[in-house]
Amino acid sequence: MDSIVREKIVTAANYDPLPVVLHEAKGVWASDRAGKRYLDMMSAYSAVSLGHGHPRILAAMADQAARLAVTSRAYHTELLGPFLETLVSLTGLEMALPMNTGAEAVETAIKAARRWGYRVKNISKDRAQIIVAENNFHGRTTTIVGFSSDPSYRDDFGPYDGGFRSVPFGDAQAVAEAITPETCAVLIEPIQGEAGIVVPPDGYLRDLRAVCDRHNVLLILDEVQSGLGRTGRWFAYQHDGILPDGLILGKALGGGVYPVSAFVATREVMAVFTPGSHGSTFGGNALAARIGSEALAIIADENLVERSAALGQYMKDRLRGIRSNFVTDVRGKGLWVGVEVDPAVVSARLVCDALLAEGILSKDTHGTVLRFAPPLTITREEIDWGMERVERVFGRALH
Ligand SMILES: *Cc1c(COP(=O)(O)O)cnc(C)c1O
């Protein structure tokens, strides 16, 4: 039976995949069983920022899996300390709590912020509020979808118990006006990924930092997608020269092979966690720590942050130079570019299907945005290969 049909019969329809069955992938290239090659311009939403099957990741993974993998945090290992030391030194923060998926690290941040609100800021019991942005994406748990503005993420998964207040993204004044004495934190993506790679006005994070300082509110940044080089800096907040109180990382931290996430924060924030207050059976296991450490080392050794900045600019310039009757905007930072299409002319999904036929893996978001987010290991020649095909599709009259 056809793999697509076979999958569909037994798999919940919570995704709507493009009609391709991937068989192998190495670096920036994936292929189907017939041997047709595709340039991966999606990188699994940045989880594969190091490229598929990075040899150093595979070697570290095999070595560590055979030595010591999952222990639970009931015991110490020699690997967790060094991994989190690297994370705190790269971020400029002080302590970290390892989890597995992005959503779990967001949940960790929410728990930390609320407890900090009650125990440090003295907010009355069960009254703490967190300010979030409209069109946010922070994952899929019931708490998180409760403050999503997208009905498809949120509808009929309630009841939702409040505790979140949504304001327009990119407007620091709106955050300032929404703050009350019961506000413990502002939780924000520096660039909104799933919303369509939405870049806020310059200085937004700097302004948020000042607002949070003025009102004794924590600034927590969700860099699950924007972090680890994607925007041309290690972390997107470095574009604004600020430091958040808490930082959420995931996706690329797992080297493209394993779920590794973390909440990183100041000592004051992390001090709210005491034994029993939070945990995860797999979080911070030896294999995860080894892979996370190797992923961070590769980003540094291969200058992936600098490459993302330079090649991202190159890719954006090339995309902006393409004549098309349906592209209305090209935006982004580093190797993370969103192309807005005019829905009156064509749907982003239709463009994705046309790109797929040309050998380009992309993915639409919200019907009108295509994303181009290749592994940070991509070369200029590979970008050229991709852009020639994108040019062909964008130059065509698609209906
Ligand atoms: C992907 C993503 C998440 C959720 O990560 P999962 O690993 O899918 O749980 C959270 N926040 C942002 C900004 C993301 O892009």
mmCIF file of C-alpha atoms in Angstrom, residues 131-355:
data_model
loop_
_atom_site.group_PDB
_atom_site.id
_atom_site.type_symbol
_atom_site.label_atom_id
_atom_site.label_comp_id
_atom_site.label_asym_id
_atom_site.label_seq_id
_atom_site.Cartn_x
_atom_site.Cartn_y
_atom_site.Cartn_z
ATOM 1 C CA ILE A 131 1.125 38.980 29.529
ATOM 2 C CA VAL A 132 1.481 37.340 26.131
ATOM 3 C CA ALA A 133 1.245 38.543 22.532
ATOM 4 C CA GLU A 134 -1.582 38.040 20.082
ATOM 5 C CA ASN A 135 -0.833 35.413 17.429
ATOM 6 C CA ASN A 136 1.731 33.800 19.721
ATOM 7 C CA PHE A 137 2.875 30.228 19.334
ATOM 8 C CA HIS A 138 4.300 28.537 22.417
ATOM 9 C CA GLY A 139 3.265 24.907 21.923
ATOM 10 C CA ARG A 140 0.293 22.623 22.359
ATOM 11 C CA THR A 141 -0.350 21.822 26.009
ATOM 12 C CA THR A 142 -3.749 22.742 27.412
ATOM 13 C CA THR A 143 -2.366 25.664 29.421
ATOM 14 C CA ILE A 144 -0.524 27.021 26.390
ATOM 15 C CA VAL A 145 -3.343 26.705 23.856
ATOM 16 C CA GLY A 146 -5.559 28.448 26.407
ATOM 17 C CA PHE A 147 -3.806 31.728 25.556
ATOM 18 C CA SER A 148 -3.486 31.155 21.818
ATOM 19 C CA SER A 149 -5.428 33.468 19.524
ATOM 20 C CA ASP A 150 -5.759 30.796 16.833
ATOM 21 C CA PRO A 151 -9.131 28.999 17.057
ATOM 22 C CA SER A 152 -7.744 25.865 15.370
ATOM 23 C CA TYR A 153 -5.161 25.527 18.180
ATOM 24 C CA ARG A 154 -7.569 26.410 20.947
ATOM 25 C CA ASP A 155 -11.231 25.641 20.306
ATOM 26 C CA ASP A 156 -12.940 22.991 22.408
ATOM 27 C CA PHE A 157 -9.862 22.135 24.457
ATOM 28 C CA GLY A 158 -11.018 24.263 27.401
ATOM 29 C CA PRO A 159 -12.024 25.102 30.047
ATOM 30 C CA TYR A 160 -9.265 27.674 30.332
ATOM 31 C CA ASP A 161 -8.692 29.188 33.712
ATOM 32 C CA GLY A 162 -7.320 32.595 32.767
ATOM 33 C CA GLY A 163 -4.061 33.891 34.156
ATOM 34 C CA PHE A 164 -2.996 35.221 30.741
ATOM 35 C CA ARG A 165 -3.621 38.532 29.084
ATOM 36 C CA SER A 166 -3.003 39.048 25.376
ATOM 37 C CA VAL A 167 -1.802 42.304 23.801
ATOM 38 C CA PRO A 168 -0.756 43.184 20.222
ATOM 39 C CA PHE A 169 2.715 41.930 19.253
ATOM 40 C CA GLY A 170 5.378 44.572 18.682
ATOM 41 C CA ASP A 171 3.757 47.188 20.919
ATOM 42 C CA ALA A 172 5.685 47.701 24.173
ATOM 43 C CA GLN A 173 3.281 50.472 25.215
ATOM 44 C CA ALA A 174 0.387 47.961 25.096
ATOM 45 C CA VAL A 175 2.353 45.717 27.456
ATOM 46 C CA ALA A 176 2.997 48.635 29.825
ATOM 47 C CA GLU A 177 -0.719 49.445 29.871
ATOM 48 C CA ALA A 178 -1.712 45.822 30.531
ATOM 49 C CA ILE A 179 0.557 45.453 33.570
ATOM 50 C CA THR A 180 -1.141 45.368 36.970
ATOM 51 C CA PRO A 181 0.288 44.670 40.443
ATOM 52 C CA GLU A 182 -0.650 41.017 39.768
ATOM 53 C CA THR A 183 1.489 40.721 36.636
ATOM 54 C CA CYS A 184 4.417 38.361 37.190
ATOM 55 C CA ALA A 185 5.814 38.070 33.680
ATOM 56 C CA VAL A 186 5.746 38.997 30.026
ATOM 57 C CA LEU A 187 6.176 35.925 27.806
ATOM 58 C CA ILE A 188 7.047 36.704 24.210
ATOM 59 C CA GLU A 189 8.695 35.349 21.049
ATOM 60 C CA PRO A 190 11.352 37.853 19.860
ATOM 61 C CA ILE A 191 10.195 37.122 16.308
ATOM 62 C CA GLN A 192 6.858 35.327 15.909
ATOM 63 C CA GLY A 193 7.610 32.133 13.999
ATOM 64 C CA GLU A 194 4.386 30.244 13.451
ATOM 65 C CA ALA A 195 2.491 33.527 13.063
ATOM 66 C CA GLY A 196 4.470 34.046 9.851
ATOM 67 C CA ILE A 197 8.019 35.134 10.818
ATOM 68 C CA VAL A 198 6.725 38.458 12.085
ATOM 69 C CA VAL A 199 9.576 40.833 12.973
ATOM 70 C CA PRO A 200 8.653 43.490 15.571
ATOM 71 C CA PRO A 201 9.754 47.130 15.271
ATOM 72 C CA ASP A 202 13.404 47.853 16.141
ATOM 73 C CA GLY A 203 13.964 48.280 19.846
ATOM 74 C CA TYR A 204 10.865 46.287 20.872
ATOM 75 C CA LEU A 205 12.768 43.987 23.234
ATOM 76 C CA ARG A 206 14.751 46.903 24.627
ATOM 77 C CA ASP A 207 11.501 48.716 25.365
ATOM 78 C CA LEU A 208 9.975 45.582 26.909
ATOM 79 C CA ARG A 209 13.065 45.208 29.099
ATOM 80 C CA ALA A 210 12.622 48.774 30.371
ATOM 81 C CA VAL A 211 8.877 48.297 30.976
ATOM 82 C CA CYS A 212 9.497 45.047 32.884
ATOM 83 C CA ASP A 213 12.225 46.653 34.993
ATOM 84 C CA ARG A 214 10.008 49.602 35.828
ATOM 85 C CA HIS A 215 7.183 47.360 37.072
ATOM 86 C CA ASN A 216 9.159 44.475 38.628
ATOM 87 C CA VAL A 217 7.908 42.007 36.037
ATOM 88 C CA LEU A 218 9.936 39.136 34.560
ATOM 89 C CA LEU A 219 10.797 39.242 30.869
ATOM 90 C CA ILE A 220 10.691 35.699 29.519
ATOM 91 C CA LEU A 221 11.625 35.037 25.915
ATOM 92 C CA ASP A 222 10.548 31.970 23.989
ATOM 93 C CA GLU A 223 13.485 31.336 21.668
ATOM 94 C CA VAL A 224 12.602 27.730 20.919
ATOM 95 C CA GLN A 225 12.671 28.617 17.223
ATOM 96 C CA SER A 226 14.571 31.934 17.099
ATOM 97 C CA GLY A 227 17.464 30.825 19.322
ATOM 98 C CA LEU A 228 20.768 29.103 18.595
ATOM 99 C CA GLY A 229 21.815 31.081 15.548
ATOM 100 C CA ARG A 230 18.606 31.104 13.529
ATOM 101 C CA THR A 231 18.360 34.924 13.409
ATOM 102 C CA GLY A 232 22.067 35.579 12.895
ATOM 103 C CA ARG A 233 22.869 35.945 16.605
ATOM 104 C CA TRP A 234 23.140 33.165 19.161
ATOM 105 C CA PHE A 235 19.911 34.486 20.651
ATOM 106 C CA ALA A 236 17.528 37.031 19.130
ATOM 107 C CA TYR A 237 17.648 39.231 22.259
ATOM 108 C CA GLN A 238 21.289 39.970 21.470
ATOM 109 C CA HIS A 239 20.141 42.100 18.516
ATOM 110 C CA ASP A 240 18.721 44.464 21.167
ATOM 111 C CA GLY A 241 21.617 44.192 23.614
ATOM 112 C CA ILE A 242 19.405 43.081 26.500
ATOM 113 C CA LEU A 243 19.241 40.107 28.824
ATOM 114 C CA PRO A 244 15.897 38.435 29.653
ATOM 115 C CA ASP A 245 15.138 37.009 33.115
ATOM 116 C CA GLY A 246 14.174 33.707 31.579
ATOM 117 C CA LEU A 247 14.842 32.053 28.229
ATOM 118 C CA ILE A 248 13.185 29.042 26.630
ATOM 119 C CA LEU A 249 15.218 26.907 24.218
ATOM 120 C CA GLY A 250 14.496 23.725 22.306
ATOM 121 C CA LYS A 251 14.370 22.488 18.716
ATOM 122 C CA ALA A 252 17.985 22.925 17.459
ATOM 123 C CA LEU A 253 19.298 22.074 20.934
ATOM 124 C CA GLY A 254 18.601 18.430 20.105
ATOM 125 C CA GLY A 255 21.013 18.406 17.177
ATOM 126 C CA GLY A 256 18.270 17.247 14.813
ATOM 127 C CA VAL A 257 17.982 13.816 16.362
ATOM 128 C CA TYR A 258 16.557 13.978 19.866
ATOM 129 C CA PRO A 259 14.184 16.242 21.798
ATOM 130 C CA VAL A 260 16.225 18.501 24.108
ATOM 131 C CA SER A 261 14.855 21.702 25.612
ATOM 132 C CA ALA A 262 15.683 23.915 28.559
ATOM 133 C CA PHE A 263 14.462 26.806 30.602
ATOM 134 C CA VAL A 264 17.415 29.076 31.418
ATOM 135 C CA ALA A 265 17.065 31.872 33.960
ATOM 136 C CA THR A 266 18.558 34.011 36.652
ATOM 137 C CA ARG A 267 19.378 32.385 39.977
ATOM 138 C CA GLU A 268 16.588 34.378 41.625
ATOM 139 C CA VAL A 269 13.952 32.934 39.279
ATOM 140 C CA MET A 270 15.282 29.385 39.274
ATOM 141 C CA ALA A 271 15.491 29.375 43.082
ATOM 142 C CA VAL A 272 11.695 28.892 43.210
ATOM 143 C CA PHE A 273 12.152 25.257 42.216
ATOM 144 C CA THR A 274 12.636 22.872 45.110
ATOM 145 C CA PRO A 275 12.753 19.059 45.003
ATOM 146 C CA GLY A 276 9.387 17.744 43.853
ATOM 147 C CA SER A 277 8.144 21.036 42.379
ATOM 148 C CA HIS A 278 8.894 20.077 38.788
ATOM 149 C CA GLY A 279 10.404 17.266 36.796
ATOM 150 C CA SER A 280 10.553 15.073 33.727
ATOM 151 C CA THR A 281 11.604 11.434 33.489
ATOM 152 C CA PHE A 282 13.654 12.010 30.342
ATOM 153 C CA GLY A 283 14.665 15.639 30.944
ATOM 154 C CA GLY A 284 18.413 16.145 31.213
ATOM 155 C CA ASN A 285 19.323 12.490 30.703
ATOM 156 C CA ALA A 286 22.900 11.643 29.804
ATOM 157 C CA LEU A 287 22.161 11.121 26.121
ATOM 158 C CA ALA A 288 20.240 14.407 25.897
ATOM 159 C CA ALA A 289 23.019 16.288 27.686
ATOM 160 C CA ARG A 290 25.688 14.797 25.431
ATOM 161 C CA ILE A 291 23.735 15.643 22.273
ATOM 162 C CA GLY A 292 22.903 19.135 23.553
ATOM 163 C CA SER A 293 26.556 19.819 24.353
ATOM 164 C CA GLU A 294 27.649 18.563 20.953
ATOM 165 C CA ALA A 295 25.005 20.673 19.186
ATOM 166 C CA LEU A 296 26.243 23.833 20.954
ATOM 167 C CA ALA A 297 29.870 22.969 20.154
ATOM 168 C CA ILE A 298 29.042 22.475 16.472
ATOM 169 C CA ILE A 299 27.248 25.829 16.243
ATOM 170 C CA ALA A 300 30.383 27.490 17.635
ATOM 171 C CA ASP A 301 32.987 25.435 15.727
ATOM 172 C CA GLU A 302 31.283 25.818 12.341
ATOM 173 C CA ASN A 303 30.539 29.536 12.829
ATOM 174 C CA LEU A 304 26.890 28.834 12.165
ATOM 175 C CA VAL A 305 25.746 32.064 13.816
ATOM 176 C CA GLU A 306 27.877 34.228 11.512
ATOM 177 C CA ARG A 307 26.912 32.094 8.531
ATOM 178 C CA SER A 308 23.236 32.544 9.366
ATOM 179 C CA ALA A 309 23.645 36.336 9.428
ATOM 180 C CA ALA A 310 25.581 36.551 6.154
ATOM 181 C CA LEU A 311 23.791 33.863 4.142
ATOM 182 C CA GLY A 312 20.416 34.959 5.506
ATOM 183 C CA GLN A 313 20.986 38.434 4.131
ATOM 184 C CA TYR A 314 22.062 36.914 0.824
ATOM 185 C CA MET A 315 18.964 34.692 0.633
ATOM 186 C CA LYS A 316 16.646 37.566 1.552
ATOM 187 C CA ASP A 317 18.211 39.812 -1.107
ATOM 188 C CA ARG A 318 17.786 37.098 -3.719
ATOM 189 C CA LEU A 319 14.161 36.526 -2.742
ATOM 190 C CA ARG A 320 13.484 40.269 -2.853
ATOM 191 C CA GLY A 321 14.964 40.399 -6.335
ATOM 192 C CA ILE A 322 12.489 37.870 -7.748
ATOM 193 C CA ARG A 323 9.698 39.319 -9.890
ATOM 194 C CA SER A 324 6.385 37.762 -9.014
ATOM 195 C CA ASN A 325 2.736 38.673 -9.323
ATOM 196 C CA PHE A 326 1.834 37.238 -5.929
ATOM 197 C CA VAL A 327 4.667 38.037 -3.465
ATOM 198 C CA THR A 328 3.775 41.013 -1.276
ATOM 199 C CA ASP A 329 6.534 40.928 1.377
ATOM 200 C CA VAL A 330 9.872 39.275 2.149
ATOM 201 C CA ARG A 331 10.979 39.580 5.775
ATOM 202 C CA GLY A 332 13.039 37.900 8.465
ATOM 203 C CA LYS A 333 16.380 37.806 10.208
ATOM 204 C CA GLY A 334 19.265 35.454 9.501
ATOM 205 C CA LEU A 335 18.357 32.237 7.714
ATOM 206 C CA TRP A 336 14.729 32.628 8.722
ATOM 207 C CA VAL A 337 12.734 34.291 6.009
ATOM 208 C CA GLY A 338 8.994 34.574 5.498
ATOM 209 C CA VAL A 339 7.480 35.336 2.109
ATOM 210 C CA GLU A 340 3.977 36.756 2.194
ATOM 211 C CA VAL A 341 1.761 35.939 -0.758
ATOM 212 C CA ASP A 342 -1.384 37.713 -1.907
ATOM 213 C CA PRO A 343 -4.254 35.375 -1.015
ATOM 214 C CA ALA A 344 -6.383 36.963 -3.753
ATOM 215 C CA VAL A 345 -3.921 35.503 -6.278
ATOM 216 C CA VAL A 346 -2.704 32.240 -4.754
ATOM 217 C CA SER A 347 -2.618 30.294 -1.487
ATOM 218 C CA ALA A 348 0.737 29.721 0.192
ATOM 219 C CA ARG A 349 -0.053 26.016 0.233
ATOM 220 C CA LEU A 350 -0.359 25.944 -3.552
ATOM 221 C CA VAL A 351 3.045 27.641 -3.847
ATOM 222 C CA CYS A 352 4.479 25.030 -1.437
ATOM 223 C CA ASP A 353 3.148 22.242 -3.635
ATOM 224 C CA ALA A 354 4.733 23.866 -6.707
ATOM 225 C CA LEU A 355 8.039 24.255 -4.836
#
